[in-house]
Coordinates of N, CA, C and O and ligand atoms in Angstrom, one line a residue:
X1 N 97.3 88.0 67.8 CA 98.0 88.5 66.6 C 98.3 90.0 66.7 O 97.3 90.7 66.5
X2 N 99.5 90.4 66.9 CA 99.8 91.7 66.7 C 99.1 92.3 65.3 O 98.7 91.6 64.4
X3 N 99.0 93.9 65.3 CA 99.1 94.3 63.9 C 99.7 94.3 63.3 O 99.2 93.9 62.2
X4 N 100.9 94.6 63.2 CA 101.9 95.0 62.8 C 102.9 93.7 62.9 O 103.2 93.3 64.1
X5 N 103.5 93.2 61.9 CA 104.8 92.2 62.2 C 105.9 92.9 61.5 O 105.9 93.4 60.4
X6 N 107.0 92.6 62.5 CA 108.4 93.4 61.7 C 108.3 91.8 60.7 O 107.9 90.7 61.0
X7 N 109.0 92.5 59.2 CA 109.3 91.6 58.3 C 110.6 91.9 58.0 O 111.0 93.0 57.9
X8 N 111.7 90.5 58.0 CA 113.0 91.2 56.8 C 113.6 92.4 56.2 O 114.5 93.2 56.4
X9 N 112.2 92.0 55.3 CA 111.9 92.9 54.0 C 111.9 94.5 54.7 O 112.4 95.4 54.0
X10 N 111.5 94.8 56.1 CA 111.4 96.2 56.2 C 112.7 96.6 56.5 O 112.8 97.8 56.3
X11 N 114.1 95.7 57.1 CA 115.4 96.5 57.2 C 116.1 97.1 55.9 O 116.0 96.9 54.7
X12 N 116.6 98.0 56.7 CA 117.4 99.2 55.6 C 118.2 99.0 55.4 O 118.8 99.5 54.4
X13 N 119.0 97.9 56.8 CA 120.9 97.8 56.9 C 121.3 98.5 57.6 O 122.4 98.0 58.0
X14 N 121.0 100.0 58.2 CA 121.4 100.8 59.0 C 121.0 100.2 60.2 O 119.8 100.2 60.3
X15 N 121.6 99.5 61.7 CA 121.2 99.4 62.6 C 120.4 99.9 63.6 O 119.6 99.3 64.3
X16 N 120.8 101.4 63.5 CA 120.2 102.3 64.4 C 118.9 102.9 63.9 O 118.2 103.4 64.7
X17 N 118.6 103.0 62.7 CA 117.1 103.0 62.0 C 116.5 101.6 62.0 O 115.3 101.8 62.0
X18 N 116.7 100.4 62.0 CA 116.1 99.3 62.1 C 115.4 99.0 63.4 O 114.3 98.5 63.6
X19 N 116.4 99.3 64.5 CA 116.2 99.6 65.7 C 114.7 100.3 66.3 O 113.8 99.8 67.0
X20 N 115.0 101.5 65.8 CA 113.8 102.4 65.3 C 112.4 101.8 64.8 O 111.3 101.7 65.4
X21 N 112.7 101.6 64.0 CA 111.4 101.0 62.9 C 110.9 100.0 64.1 O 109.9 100.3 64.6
X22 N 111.4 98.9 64.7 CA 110.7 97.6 65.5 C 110.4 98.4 66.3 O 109.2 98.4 66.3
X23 N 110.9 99.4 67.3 CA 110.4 100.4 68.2 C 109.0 101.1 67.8 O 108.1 101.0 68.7
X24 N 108.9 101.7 66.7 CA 107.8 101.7 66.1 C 106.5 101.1 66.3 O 105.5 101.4 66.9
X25 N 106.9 99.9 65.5 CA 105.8 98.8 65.2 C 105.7 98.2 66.6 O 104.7 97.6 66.6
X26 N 106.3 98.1 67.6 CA 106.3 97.7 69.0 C 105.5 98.2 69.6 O 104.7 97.6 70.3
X27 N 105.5 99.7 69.4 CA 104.4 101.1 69.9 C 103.2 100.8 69.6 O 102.4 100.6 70.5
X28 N 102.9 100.6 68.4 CA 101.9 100.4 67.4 C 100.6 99.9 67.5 O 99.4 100.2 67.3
X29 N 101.8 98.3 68.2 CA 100.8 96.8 68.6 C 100.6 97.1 70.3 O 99.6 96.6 70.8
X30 N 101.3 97.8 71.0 CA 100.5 98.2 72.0 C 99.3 98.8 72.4 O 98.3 98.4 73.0
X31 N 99.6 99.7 72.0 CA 98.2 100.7 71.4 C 97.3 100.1 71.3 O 96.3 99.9 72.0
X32 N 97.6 99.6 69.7 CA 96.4 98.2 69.4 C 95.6 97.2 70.3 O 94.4 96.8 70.2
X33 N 96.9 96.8 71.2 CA 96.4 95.7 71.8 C 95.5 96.7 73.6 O 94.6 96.2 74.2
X34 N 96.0 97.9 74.0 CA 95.4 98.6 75.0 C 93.9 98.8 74.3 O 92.9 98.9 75.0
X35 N 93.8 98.9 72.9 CA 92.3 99.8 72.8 C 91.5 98.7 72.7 O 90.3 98.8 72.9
X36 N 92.3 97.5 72.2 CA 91.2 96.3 72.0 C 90.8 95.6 73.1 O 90.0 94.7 73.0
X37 N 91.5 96.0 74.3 CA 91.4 95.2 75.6 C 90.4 96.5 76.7 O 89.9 96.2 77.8
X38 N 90.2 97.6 76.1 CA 89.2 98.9 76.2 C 89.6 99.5 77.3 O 88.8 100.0 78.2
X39 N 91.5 99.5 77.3 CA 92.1 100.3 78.8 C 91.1 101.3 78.8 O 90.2 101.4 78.0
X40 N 91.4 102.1 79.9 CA 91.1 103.4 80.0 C 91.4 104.5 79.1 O 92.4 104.4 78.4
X41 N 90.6 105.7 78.8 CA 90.6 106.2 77.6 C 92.0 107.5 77.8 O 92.6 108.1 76.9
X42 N 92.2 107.5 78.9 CA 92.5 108.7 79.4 C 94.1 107.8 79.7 O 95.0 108.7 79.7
X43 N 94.6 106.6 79.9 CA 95.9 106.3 79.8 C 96.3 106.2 78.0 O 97.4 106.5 77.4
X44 N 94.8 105.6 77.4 CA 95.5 105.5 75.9 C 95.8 106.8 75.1 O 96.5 107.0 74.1
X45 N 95.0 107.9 75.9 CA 95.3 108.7 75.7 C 96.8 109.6 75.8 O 97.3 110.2 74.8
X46 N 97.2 109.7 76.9 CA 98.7 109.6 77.2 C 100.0 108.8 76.1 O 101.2 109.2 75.9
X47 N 99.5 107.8 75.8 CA 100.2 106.6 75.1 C 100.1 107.2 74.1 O 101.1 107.0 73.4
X48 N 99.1 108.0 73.4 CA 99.1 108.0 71.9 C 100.7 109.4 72.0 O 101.6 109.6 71.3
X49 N 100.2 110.0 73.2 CA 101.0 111.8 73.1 C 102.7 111.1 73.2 O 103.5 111.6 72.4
X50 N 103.0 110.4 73.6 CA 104.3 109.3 73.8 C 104.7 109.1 72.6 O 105.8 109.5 72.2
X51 N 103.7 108.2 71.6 CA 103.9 107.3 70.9 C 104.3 108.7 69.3 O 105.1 108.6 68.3
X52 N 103.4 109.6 69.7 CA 103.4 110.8 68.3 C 105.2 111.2 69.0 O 106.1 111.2 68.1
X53 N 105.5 111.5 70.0 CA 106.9 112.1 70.6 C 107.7 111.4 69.7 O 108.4 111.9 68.8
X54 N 107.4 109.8 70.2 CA 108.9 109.1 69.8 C 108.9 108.9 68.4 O 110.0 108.9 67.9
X55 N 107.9 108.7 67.7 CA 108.0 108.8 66.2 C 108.7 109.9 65.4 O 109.6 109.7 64.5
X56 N 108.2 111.4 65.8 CA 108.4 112.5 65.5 C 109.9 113.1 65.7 O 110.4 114.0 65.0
X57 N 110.6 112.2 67.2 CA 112.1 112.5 66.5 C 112.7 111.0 65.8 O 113.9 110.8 65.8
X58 N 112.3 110.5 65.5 CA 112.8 109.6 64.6 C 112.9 109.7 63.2 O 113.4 109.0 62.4
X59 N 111.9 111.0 63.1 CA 111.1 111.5 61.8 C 112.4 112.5 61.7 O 113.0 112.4 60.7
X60 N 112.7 113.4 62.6 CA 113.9 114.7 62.8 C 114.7 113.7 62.4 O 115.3 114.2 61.4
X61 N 115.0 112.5 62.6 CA 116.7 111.8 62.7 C 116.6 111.8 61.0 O 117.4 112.3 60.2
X62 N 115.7 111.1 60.7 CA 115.8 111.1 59.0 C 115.7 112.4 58.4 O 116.4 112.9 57.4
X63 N 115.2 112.8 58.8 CA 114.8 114.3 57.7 C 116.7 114.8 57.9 O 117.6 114.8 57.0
X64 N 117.0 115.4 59.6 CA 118.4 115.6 59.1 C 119.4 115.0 58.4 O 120.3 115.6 57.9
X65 N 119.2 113.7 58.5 CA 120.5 112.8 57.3 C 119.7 113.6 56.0 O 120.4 114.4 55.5
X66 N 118.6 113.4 55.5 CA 118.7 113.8 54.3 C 119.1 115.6 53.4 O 119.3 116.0 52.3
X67 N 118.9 116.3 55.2 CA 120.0 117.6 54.8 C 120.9 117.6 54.5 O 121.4 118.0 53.5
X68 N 121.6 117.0 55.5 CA 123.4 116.9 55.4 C 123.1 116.3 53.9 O 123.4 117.1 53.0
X69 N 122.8 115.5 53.7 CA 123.6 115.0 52.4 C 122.9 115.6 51.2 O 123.0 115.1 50.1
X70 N 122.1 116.6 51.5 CA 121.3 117.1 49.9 C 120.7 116.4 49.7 O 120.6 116.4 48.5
X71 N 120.0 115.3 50.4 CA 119.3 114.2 49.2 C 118.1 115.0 48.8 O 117.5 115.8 49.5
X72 N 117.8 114.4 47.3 CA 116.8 114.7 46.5 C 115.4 114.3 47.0 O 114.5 115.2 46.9
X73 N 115.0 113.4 47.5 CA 114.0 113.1 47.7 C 113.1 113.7 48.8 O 111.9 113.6 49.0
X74 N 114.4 114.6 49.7 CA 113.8 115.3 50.7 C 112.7 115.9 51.1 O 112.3 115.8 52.2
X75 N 112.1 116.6 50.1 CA 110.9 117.2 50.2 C 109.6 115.8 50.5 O 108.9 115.6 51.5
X76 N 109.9 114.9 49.1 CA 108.6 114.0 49.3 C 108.5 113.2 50.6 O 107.5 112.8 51.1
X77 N 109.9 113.2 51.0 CA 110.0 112.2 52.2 C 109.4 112.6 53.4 O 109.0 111.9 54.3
X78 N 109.4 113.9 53.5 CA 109.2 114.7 54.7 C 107.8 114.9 54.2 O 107.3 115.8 54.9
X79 N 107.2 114.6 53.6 CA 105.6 114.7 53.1 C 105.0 113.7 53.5 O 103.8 113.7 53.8
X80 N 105.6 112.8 53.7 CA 105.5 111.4 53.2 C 105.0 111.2 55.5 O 104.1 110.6 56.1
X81 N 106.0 111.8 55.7 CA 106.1 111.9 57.3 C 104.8 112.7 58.2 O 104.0 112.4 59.1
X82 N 105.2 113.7 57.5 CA 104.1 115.0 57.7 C 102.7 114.0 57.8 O 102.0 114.0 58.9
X83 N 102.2 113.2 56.7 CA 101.3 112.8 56.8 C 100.5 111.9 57.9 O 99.3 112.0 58.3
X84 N 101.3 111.1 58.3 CA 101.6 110.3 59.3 C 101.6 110.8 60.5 O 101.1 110.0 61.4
X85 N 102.0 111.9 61.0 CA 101.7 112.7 62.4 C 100.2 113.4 61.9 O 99.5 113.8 62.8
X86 N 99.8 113.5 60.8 CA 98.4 114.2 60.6 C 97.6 112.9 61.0 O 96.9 113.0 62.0
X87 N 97.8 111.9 60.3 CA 97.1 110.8 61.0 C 96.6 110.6 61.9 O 95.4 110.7 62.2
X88 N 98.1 110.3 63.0 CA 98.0 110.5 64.5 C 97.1 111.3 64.9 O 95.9 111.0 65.1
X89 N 97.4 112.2 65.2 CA 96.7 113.5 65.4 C 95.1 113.4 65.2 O 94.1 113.9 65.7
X90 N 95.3 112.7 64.4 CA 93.4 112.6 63.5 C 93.0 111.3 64.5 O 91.8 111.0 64.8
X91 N 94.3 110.4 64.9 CA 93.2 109.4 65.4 C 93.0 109.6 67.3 O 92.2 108.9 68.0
X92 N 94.1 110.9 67.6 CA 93.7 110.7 68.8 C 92.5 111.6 68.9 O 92.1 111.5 70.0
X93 N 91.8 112.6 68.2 CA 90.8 113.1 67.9 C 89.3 112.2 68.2 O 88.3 112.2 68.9
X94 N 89.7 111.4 67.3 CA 88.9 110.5 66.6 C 88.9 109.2 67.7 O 88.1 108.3 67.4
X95 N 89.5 109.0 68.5 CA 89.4 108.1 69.8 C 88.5 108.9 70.9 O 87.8 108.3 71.7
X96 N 88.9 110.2 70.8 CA 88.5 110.7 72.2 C 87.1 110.5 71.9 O 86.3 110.3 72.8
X97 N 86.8 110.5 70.1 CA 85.2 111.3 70.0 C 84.1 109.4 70.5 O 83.2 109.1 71.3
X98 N 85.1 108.4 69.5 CA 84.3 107.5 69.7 C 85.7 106.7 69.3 O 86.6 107.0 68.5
X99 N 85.6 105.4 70.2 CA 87.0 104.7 70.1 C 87.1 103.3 69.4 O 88.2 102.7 69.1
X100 N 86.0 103.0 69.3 CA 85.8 102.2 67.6 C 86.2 103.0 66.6 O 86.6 102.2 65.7
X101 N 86.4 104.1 66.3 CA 86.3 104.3 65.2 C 88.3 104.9 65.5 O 89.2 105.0 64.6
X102 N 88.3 105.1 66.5 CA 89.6 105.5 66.2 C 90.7 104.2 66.2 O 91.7 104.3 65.6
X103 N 90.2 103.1 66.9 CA 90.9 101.9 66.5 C 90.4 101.3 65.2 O 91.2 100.5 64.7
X104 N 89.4 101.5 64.5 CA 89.5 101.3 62.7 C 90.6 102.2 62.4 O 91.7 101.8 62.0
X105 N 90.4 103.1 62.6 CA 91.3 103.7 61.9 C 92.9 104.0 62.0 O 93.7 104.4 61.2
X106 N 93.1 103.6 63.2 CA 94.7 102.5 63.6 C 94.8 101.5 62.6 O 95.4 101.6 61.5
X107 N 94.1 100.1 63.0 CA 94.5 99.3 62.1 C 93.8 99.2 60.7 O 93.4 98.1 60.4
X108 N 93.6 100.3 59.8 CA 93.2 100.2 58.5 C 94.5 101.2 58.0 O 95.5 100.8 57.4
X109 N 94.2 102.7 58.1 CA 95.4 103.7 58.0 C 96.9 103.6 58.6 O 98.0 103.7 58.0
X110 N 96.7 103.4 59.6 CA 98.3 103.7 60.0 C 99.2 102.8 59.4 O 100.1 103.1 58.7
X111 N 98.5 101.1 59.9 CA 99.3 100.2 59.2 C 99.5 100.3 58.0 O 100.5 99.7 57.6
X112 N 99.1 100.5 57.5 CA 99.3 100.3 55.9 C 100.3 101.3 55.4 O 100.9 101.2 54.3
X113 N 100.5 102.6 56.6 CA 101.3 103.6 55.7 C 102.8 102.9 56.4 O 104.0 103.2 56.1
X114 N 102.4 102.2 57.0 CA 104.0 101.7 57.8 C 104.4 100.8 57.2 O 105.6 100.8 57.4
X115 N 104.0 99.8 56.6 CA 104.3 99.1 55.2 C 104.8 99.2 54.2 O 105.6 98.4 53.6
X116 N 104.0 100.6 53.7 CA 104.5 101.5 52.5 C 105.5 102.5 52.8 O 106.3 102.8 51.9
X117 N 105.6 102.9 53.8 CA 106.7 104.1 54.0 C 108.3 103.2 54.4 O 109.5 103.6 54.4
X118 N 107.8 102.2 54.8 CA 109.7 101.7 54.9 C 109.8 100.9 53.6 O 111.0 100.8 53.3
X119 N 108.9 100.2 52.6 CA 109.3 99.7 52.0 C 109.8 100.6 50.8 O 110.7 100.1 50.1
X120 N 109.5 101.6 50.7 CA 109.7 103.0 49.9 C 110.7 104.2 50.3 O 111.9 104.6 50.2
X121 N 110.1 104.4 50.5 CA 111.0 106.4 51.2 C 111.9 106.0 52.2 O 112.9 106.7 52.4
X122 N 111.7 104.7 52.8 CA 112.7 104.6 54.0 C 114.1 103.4 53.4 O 115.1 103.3 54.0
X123 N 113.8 102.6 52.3 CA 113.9 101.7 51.6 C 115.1 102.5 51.1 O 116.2 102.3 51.6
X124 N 114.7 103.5 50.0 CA 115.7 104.1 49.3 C 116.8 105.2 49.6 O 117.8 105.6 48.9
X125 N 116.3 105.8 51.1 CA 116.8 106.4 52.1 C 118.0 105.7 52.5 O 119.1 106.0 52.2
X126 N 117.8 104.9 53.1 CA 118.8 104.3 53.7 C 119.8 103.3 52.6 O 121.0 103.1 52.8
X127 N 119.1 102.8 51.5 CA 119.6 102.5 50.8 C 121.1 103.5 49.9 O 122.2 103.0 49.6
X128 N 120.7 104.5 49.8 CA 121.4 105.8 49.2 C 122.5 106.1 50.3 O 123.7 106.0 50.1
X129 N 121.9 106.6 51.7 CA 123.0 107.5 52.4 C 123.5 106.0 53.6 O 124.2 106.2 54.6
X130 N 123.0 104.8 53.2 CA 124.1 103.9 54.3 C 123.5 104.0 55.8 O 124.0 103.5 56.8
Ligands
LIG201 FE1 111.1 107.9 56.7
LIG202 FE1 111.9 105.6 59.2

């Protein structure tokens, strides 16, 4: 069972952000599935530094649509993102120290913010600017 299942419900309509988003959640269940199989610490480690890369310009691609077009929500959205690389960051910490606890906290935190953040901020985002 992956963690993460792409649903429907998570497209925006924009192809090239939908695209994104399964790339995401594709990353996600890797990860998942490397720490649960107890790869080596030091490849998942690599994978996490990849995995924060390709997020983080996907995070640039939205944040700039919401310059160009002034959107309002800008600030929260980019909060909303911000938090999510703090995450990361917190769980490759939090793997190196003990990796039970950094795979709790993969599949308890992360997922959940990936749920909520396209059904929401990314929902209305794309809904607004197309
Ligand atoms: Fe977003
Ligand atoms: Fe997004």
């Amino acid at each position: 069972m992956p963690l993460l299942t792409w649903k429907p419900g998570f497209a925006v309509g924009v192809p090239a952000v939908d695209a994104e988003h399964e790339e995401m959640i594709a990353l996600i269940n890797e990860i998942y599935e490397e720490m649960k199989q107890r790869r080596d610490a030091t490849s998942i480690e690599q994978f996490l530094g990849d995995v924060l890369f390709a997020i983080s310009a996907h995070f640039a691609l939205e944040e700039r649509m919401m310059r160009d077009a002034a959107y309002g929500e800008y600030a929260a959205h980019k909060e909303d993102h911000e938090e999510l690389l703090d995450q990361i960051r917190d769980l490759m910490d939090r793997f190196e120290a003990d990796p039970d606890a950094g795979m709790d906290l993969l599949k308890d935190r992360l997922s959940a913010w990936f749920e909520r953040h396209f059904a929401t901020f990314d929902a209305r985002l794309h809904g607004r600017l197309g």
